Coordinates of C-alpha atoms and ligand atoms in Angstrom, one line a residue:
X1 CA 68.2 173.6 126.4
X2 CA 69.3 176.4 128.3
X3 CA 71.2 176.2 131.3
X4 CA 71.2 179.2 133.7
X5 CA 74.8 179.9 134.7
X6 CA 76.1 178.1 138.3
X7 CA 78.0 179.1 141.2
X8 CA 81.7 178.2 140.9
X9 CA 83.0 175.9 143.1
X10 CA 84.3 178.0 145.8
X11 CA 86.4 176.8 148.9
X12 CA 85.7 179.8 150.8
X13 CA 82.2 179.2 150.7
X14 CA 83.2 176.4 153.1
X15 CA 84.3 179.5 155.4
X16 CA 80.7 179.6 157.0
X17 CA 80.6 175.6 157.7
X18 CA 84.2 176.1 159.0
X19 CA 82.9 178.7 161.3
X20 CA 79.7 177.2 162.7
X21 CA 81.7 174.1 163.6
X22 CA 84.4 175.4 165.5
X23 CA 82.0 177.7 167.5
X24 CA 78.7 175.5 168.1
X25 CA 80.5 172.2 167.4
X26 CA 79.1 168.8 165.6
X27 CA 77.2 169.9 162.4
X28 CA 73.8 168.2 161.4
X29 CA 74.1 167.9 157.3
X30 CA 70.5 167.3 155.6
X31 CA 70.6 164.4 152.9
X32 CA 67.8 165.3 150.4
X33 CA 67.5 161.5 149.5
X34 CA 64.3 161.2 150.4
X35 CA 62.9 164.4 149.8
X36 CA 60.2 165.8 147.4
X37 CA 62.0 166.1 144.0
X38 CA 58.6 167.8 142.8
X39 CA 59.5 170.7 144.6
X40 CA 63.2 170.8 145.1
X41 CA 64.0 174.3 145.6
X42 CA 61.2 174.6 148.1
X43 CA 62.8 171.4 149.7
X44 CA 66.3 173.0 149.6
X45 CA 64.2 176.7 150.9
X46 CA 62.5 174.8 153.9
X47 CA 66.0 172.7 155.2
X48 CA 67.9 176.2 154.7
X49 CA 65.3 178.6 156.8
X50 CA 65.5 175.1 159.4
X51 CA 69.2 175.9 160.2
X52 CA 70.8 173.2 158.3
X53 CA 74.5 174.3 157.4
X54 CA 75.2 172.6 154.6
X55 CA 73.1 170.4 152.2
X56 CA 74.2 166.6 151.5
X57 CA 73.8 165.4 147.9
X58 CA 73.5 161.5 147.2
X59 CA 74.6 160.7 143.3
X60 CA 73.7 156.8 142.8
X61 CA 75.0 155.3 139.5
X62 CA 72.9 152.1 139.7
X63 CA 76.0 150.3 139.6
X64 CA 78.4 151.3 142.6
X65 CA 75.3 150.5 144.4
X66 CA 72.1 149.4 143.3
X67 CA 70.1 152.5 143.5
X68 CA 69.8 155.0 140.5
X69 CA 69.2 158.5 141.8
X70 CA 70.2 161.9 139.8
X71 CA 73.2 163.5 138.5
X72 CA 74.8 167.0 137.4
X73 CA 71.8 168.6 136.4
X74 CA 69.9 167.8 139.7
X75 CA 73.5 169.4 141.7
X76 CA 73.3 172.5 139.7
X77 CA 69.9 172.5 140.0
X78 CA 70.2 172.5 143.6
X79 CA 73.7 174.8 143.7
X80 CA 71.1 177.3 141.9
X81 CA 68.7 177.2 144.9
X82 CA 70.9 177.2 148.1
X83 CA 73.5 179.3 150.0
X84 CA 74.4 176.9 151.9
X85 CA 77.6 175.0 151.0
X86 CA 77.2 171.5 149.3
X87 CA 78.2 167.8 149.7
X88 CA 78.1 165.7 146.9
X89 CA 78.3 162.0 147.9
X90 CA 79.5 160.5 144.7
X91 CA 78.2 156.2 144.8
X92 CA 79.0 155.6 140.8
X93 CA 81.9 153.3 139.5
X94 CA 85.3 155.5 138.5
X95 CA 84.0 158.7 140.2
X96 CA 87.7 160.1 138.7
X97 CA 85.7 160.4 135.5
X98 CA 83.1 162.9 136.9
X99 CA 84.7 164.7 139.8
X100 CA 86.1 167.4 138.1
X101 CA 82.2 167.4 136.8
X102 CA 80.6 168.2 140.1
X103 CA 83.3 170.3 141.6
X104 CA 82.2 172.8 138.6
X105 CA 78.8 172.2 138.8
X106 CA 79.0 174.2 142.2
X107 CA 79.7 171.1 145.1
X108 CA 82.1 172.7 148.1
X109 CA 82.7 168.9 149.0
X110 CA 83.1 166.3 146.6
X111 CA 83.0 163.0 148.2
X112 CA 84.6 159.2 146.7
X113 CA 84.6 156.2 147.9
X114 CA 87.9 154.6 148.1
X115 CA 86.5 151.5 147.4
X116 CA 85.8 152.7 144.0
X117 CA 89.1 154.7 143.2
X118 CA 91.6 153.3 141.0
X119 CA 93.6 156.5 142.3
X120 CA 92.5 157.8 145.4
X121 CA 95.6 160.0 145.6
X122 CA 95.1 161.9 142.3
X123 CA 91.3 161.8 142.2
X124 CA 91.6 163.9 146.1
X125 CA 94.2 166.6 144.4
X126 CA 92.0 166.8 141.0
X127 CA 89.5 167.6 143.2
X128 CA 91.0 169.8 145.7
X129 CA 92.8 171.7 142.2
X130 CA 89.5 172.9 141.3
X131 CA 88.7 174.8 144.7
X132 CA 86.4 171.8 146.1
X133 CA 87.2 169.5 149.7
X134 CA 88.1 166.4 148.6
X135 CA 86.9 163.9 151.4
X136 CA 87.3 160.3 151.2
X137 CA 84.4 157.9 151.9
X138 CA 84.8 153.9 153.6
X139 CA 81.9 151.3 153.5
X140 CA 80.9 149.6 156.7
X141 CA 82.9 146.3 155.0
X142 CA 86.1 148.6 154.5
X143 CA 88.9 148.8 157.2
X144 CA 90.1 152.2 157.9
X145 CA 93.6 151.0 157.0
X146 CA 92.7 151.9 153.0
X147 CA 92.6 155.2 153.8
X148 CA 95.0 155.8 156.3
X149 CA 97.6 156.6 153.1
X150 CA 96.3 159.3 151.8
X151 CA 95.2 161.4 155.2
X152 CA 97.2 164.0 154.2
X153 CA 95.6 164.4 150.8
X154 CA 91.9 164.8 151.8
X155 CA 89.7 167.8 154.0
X156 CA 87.5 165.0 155.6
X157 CA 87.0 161.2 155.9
X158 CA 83.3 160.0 155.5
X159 CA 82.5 157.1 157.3
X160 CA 79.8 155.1 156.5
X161 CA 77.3 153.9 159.0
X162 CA 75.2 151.9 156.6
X163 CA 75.7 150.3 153.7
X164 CA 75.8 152.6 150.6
X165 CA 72.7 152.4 148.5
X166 CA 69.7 153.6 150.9
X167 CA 68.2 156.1 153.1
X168 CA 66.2 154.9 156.2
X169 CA 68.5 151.9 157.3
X170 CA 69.6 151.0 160.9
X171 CA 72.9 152.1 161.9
X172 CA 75.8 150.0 162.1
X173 CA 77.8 150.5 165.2
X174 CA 81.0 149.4 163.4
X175 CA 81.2 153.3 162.6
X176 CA 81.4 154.0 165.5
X177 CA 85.2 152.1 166.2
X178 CA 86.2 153.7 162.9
X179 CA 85.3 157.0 164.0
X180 CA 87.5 156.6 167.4
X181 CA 90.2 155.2 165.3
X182 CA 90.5 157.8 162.9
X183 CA 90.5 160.4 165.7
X184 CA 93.4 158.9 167.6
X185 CA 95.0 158.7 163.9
X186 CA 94.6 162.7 164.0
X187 CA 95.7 162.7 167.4
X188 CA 98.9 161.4 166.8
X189 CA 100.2 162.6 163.9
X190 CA 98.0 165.4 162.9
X191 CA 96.1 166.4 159.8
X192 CA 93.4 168.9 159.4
X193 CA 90.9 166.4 158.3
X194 CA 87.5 166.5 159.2
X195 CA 85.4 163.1 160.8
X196 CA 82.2 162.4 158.9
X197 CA 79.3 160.1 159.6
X198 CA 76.5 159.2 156.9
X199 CA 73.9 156.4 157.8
X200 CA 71.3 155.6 160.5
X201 CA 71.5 158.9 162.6
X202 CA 69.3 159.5 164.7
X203 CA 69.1 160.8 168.4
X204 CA 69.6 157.4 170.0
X205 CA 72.7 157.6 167.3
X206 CA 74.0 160.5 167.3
X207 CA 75.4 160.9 170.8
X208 CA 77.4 158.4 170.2
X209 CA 79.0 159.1 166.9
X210 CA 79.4 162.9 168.2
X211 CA 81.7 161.2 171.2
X212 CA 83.2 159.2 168.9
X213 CA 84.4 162.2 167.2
X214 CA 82.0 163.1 164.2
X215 CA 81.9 167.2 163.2
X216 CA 80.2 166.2 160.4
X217 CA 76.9 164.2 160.8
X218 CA 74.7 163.5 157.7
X219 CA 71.2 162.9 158.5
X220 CA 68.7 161.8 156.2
X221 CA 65.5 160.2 157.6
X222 CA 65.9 162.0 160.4
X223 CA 65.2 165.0 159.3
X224 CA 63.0 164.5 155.9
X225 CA 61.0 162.4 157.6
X226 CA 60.3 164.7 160.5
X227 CA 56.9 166.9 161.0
X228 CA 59.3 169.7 161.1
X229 CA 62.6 170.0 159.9
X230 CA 64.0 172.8 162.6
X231 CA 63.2 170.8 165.3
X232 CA 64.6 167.8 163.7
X233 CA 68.3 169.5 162.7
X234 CA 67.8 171.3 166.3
X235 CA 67.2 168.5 168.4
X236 CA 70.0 166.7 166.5
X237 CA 72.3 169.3 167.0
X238 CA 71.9 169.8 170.5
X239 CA 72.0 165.8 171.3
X240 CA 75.9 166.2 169.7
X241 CA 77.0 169.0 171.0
X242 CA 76.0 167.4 174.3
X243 CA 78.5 164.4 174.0
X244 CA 81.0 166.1 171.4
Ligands
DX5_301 C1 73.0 156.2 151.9 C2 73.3 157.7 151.8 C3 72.9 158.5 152.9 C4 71.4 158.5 153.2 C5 71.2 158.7 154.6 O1 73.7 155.5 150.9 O2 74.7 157.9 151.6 O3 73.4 159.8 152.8 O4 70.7 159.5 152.5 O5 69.9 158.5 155.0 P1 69.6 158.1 156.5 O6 70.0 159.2 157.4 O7 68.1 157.9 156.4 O8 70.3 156.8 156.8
ZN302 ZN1 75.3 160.0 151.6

C-alpha cells in the first residue's frame, strides 16, 4: 500500500486558531463523528468552506469506551484533506502507546484522557516534544482535582460534557462547574491553558459553557446534523461570543 506523504505535526499551524480566538473569541470545533465517511474529504471540504477553525477527530478503541470508530489512517487521511488545524480526541486504553503516533500523523492537538493515563505528566511532554498541544481530557465522573497537577504541563484542558463514547447525547451540566472552576484555577495562579468543552452543545448549551469560560467548544450534532453547516458553526459562534 502506498501511503501519500503527511503534513508534520506543526505547532505553528495552531498560530491561525490562536489568532481567531483572541480576536473573535469562543471557537466552534466540528466533530466529524457523525459524518459521511463515504465522502470524507468532501465532509472535511464542506465544514472548512463553513468557517470551522479547526476539525475535531474522535479515535474510539472499543475498549476505553464502548464504541469502535477509526484510527491513524483515517487522521492522515483527513490531515491530507484539511488546512485547518486538527484535534485528535484519543478514547483508547494507554493512549502513551500511540500519541507520539498521531502527533506524526499530522494532529496540532493531541488529546488524553487522564482517566486513562498511567503518566499523565510524561505522556503531555511526549506529546508536546514532537511539536503537538498536549491537552488533557476529564469525564463527567472525574473531579477536576486529577488534573489540577499537571496544569502547567498541558496547552488545554477538555472537559467533557457527556459521557465519552457517543455523539448526539444531552449535555451534562456538571461541565459547566468544572469549567468555572478551572477558570478561577487560571485566574489565580496562571497558566496559558486553554478551556475546552466536548458533549451536548448546542445553542441552548452553548451560552452557558461560553460564560463559564470555554474558547474551545466541540460541536458534533450540532453541526453534522444541521441543513447547513455555515449557519450551524455561525449561529454557534455568535451565541458564545454573546455570553463569553
Ligand atoms: C463523544 C465525543 C464527542 C462527540 C460530540 O465521546 O467526544 O466529540 O462527537 O458530539 P455531540 O456534539 O453530538 O455531543
Ligand atoms: Zn470528542
Amino acid at each position: 500500500m502506498q501511503h501519500a506523504p503527511v503534513t508534520p505535526p506543526a505547532g505553528n499551524a495552531l498560530d491561525p486558531l490562536t489568532a481567531r480566538l483572541e480576536c473573535r473569541g469562543p471557537v466552534v470545533l466540528p466533530a466529524l463523528l457523525l459524518c459521511d465517511f463515504g465522502h470524507l474529504a468532501r465532509e472535511v471540504e464542506r465544514l472548512e468552506e463553513a468557517g470551522a477553525a479547526a476539525l475535531h477527530l474522535d479515535v474510539m478503541d472499543g475498549r476505553f469506551v464502548p464504541q469502535l470508530t477509526y484510527g491513524m489512517v483515517v487522521v492522515e487521511a483527513v490531515r491530507r484533506a484539511a488546512r485547518v488545524p486538527l484535534e485528535v480526541h484519543l478514547m483508547v486504553e494507554q493512549p502513551e502507546r500511540t500519541v507520539a503516533d498521531y502527533a506524526r500523523a499530522g494532529a496540532d492537538i493531541v488529546t488524553v484522557h487522564v482517566e486513562g493515563l498511567a503518566d499523565p505528566r510524561g505522556t503531555l511532554e511526549a506529546i508536546a516534544a514532537l511539536g503537538s498541544k498536549a491537552h488533557i481530557a476529564v469525564s463527567p465522573g472525574t473531579p477536576v482535582e486529577r488534573v489540577e497537577p499537571f496544569l502547567d504541563q498541558c496547552d488545554g484542558v477538555l472537559v467533557m460534557s457527556v459521557e465519552p463514547g457517543y455523539g448526539g447525547q444531552r449535555f451534562n451540566p456538571v461541565a459547566l462547574d468544572k469549567l468555572a472552576a478551572l477558570a478561577a484555577l487560571r485566574r489565580h495562579r496562571g497558566g496559558g491553558f486553554r478551556l475546552c468543552v466536548d458533549g451536548g452543545i448546542s445553542t441552548e448549551t452553548v451560552g452557558p459553557v461560553a460564560a463559564a469560560g470555554a474558547e474551545l467548544i466541540v460541536a458534533g450534532s450540532a453541526v453534522i446534523r444541521s441543513a447547513n453547516y455555515a449557519r450551524a458553526i455561525g449561529e454557534l459562534e455568535q451565541l458564545a461570543r454573546a455570553s463569553a
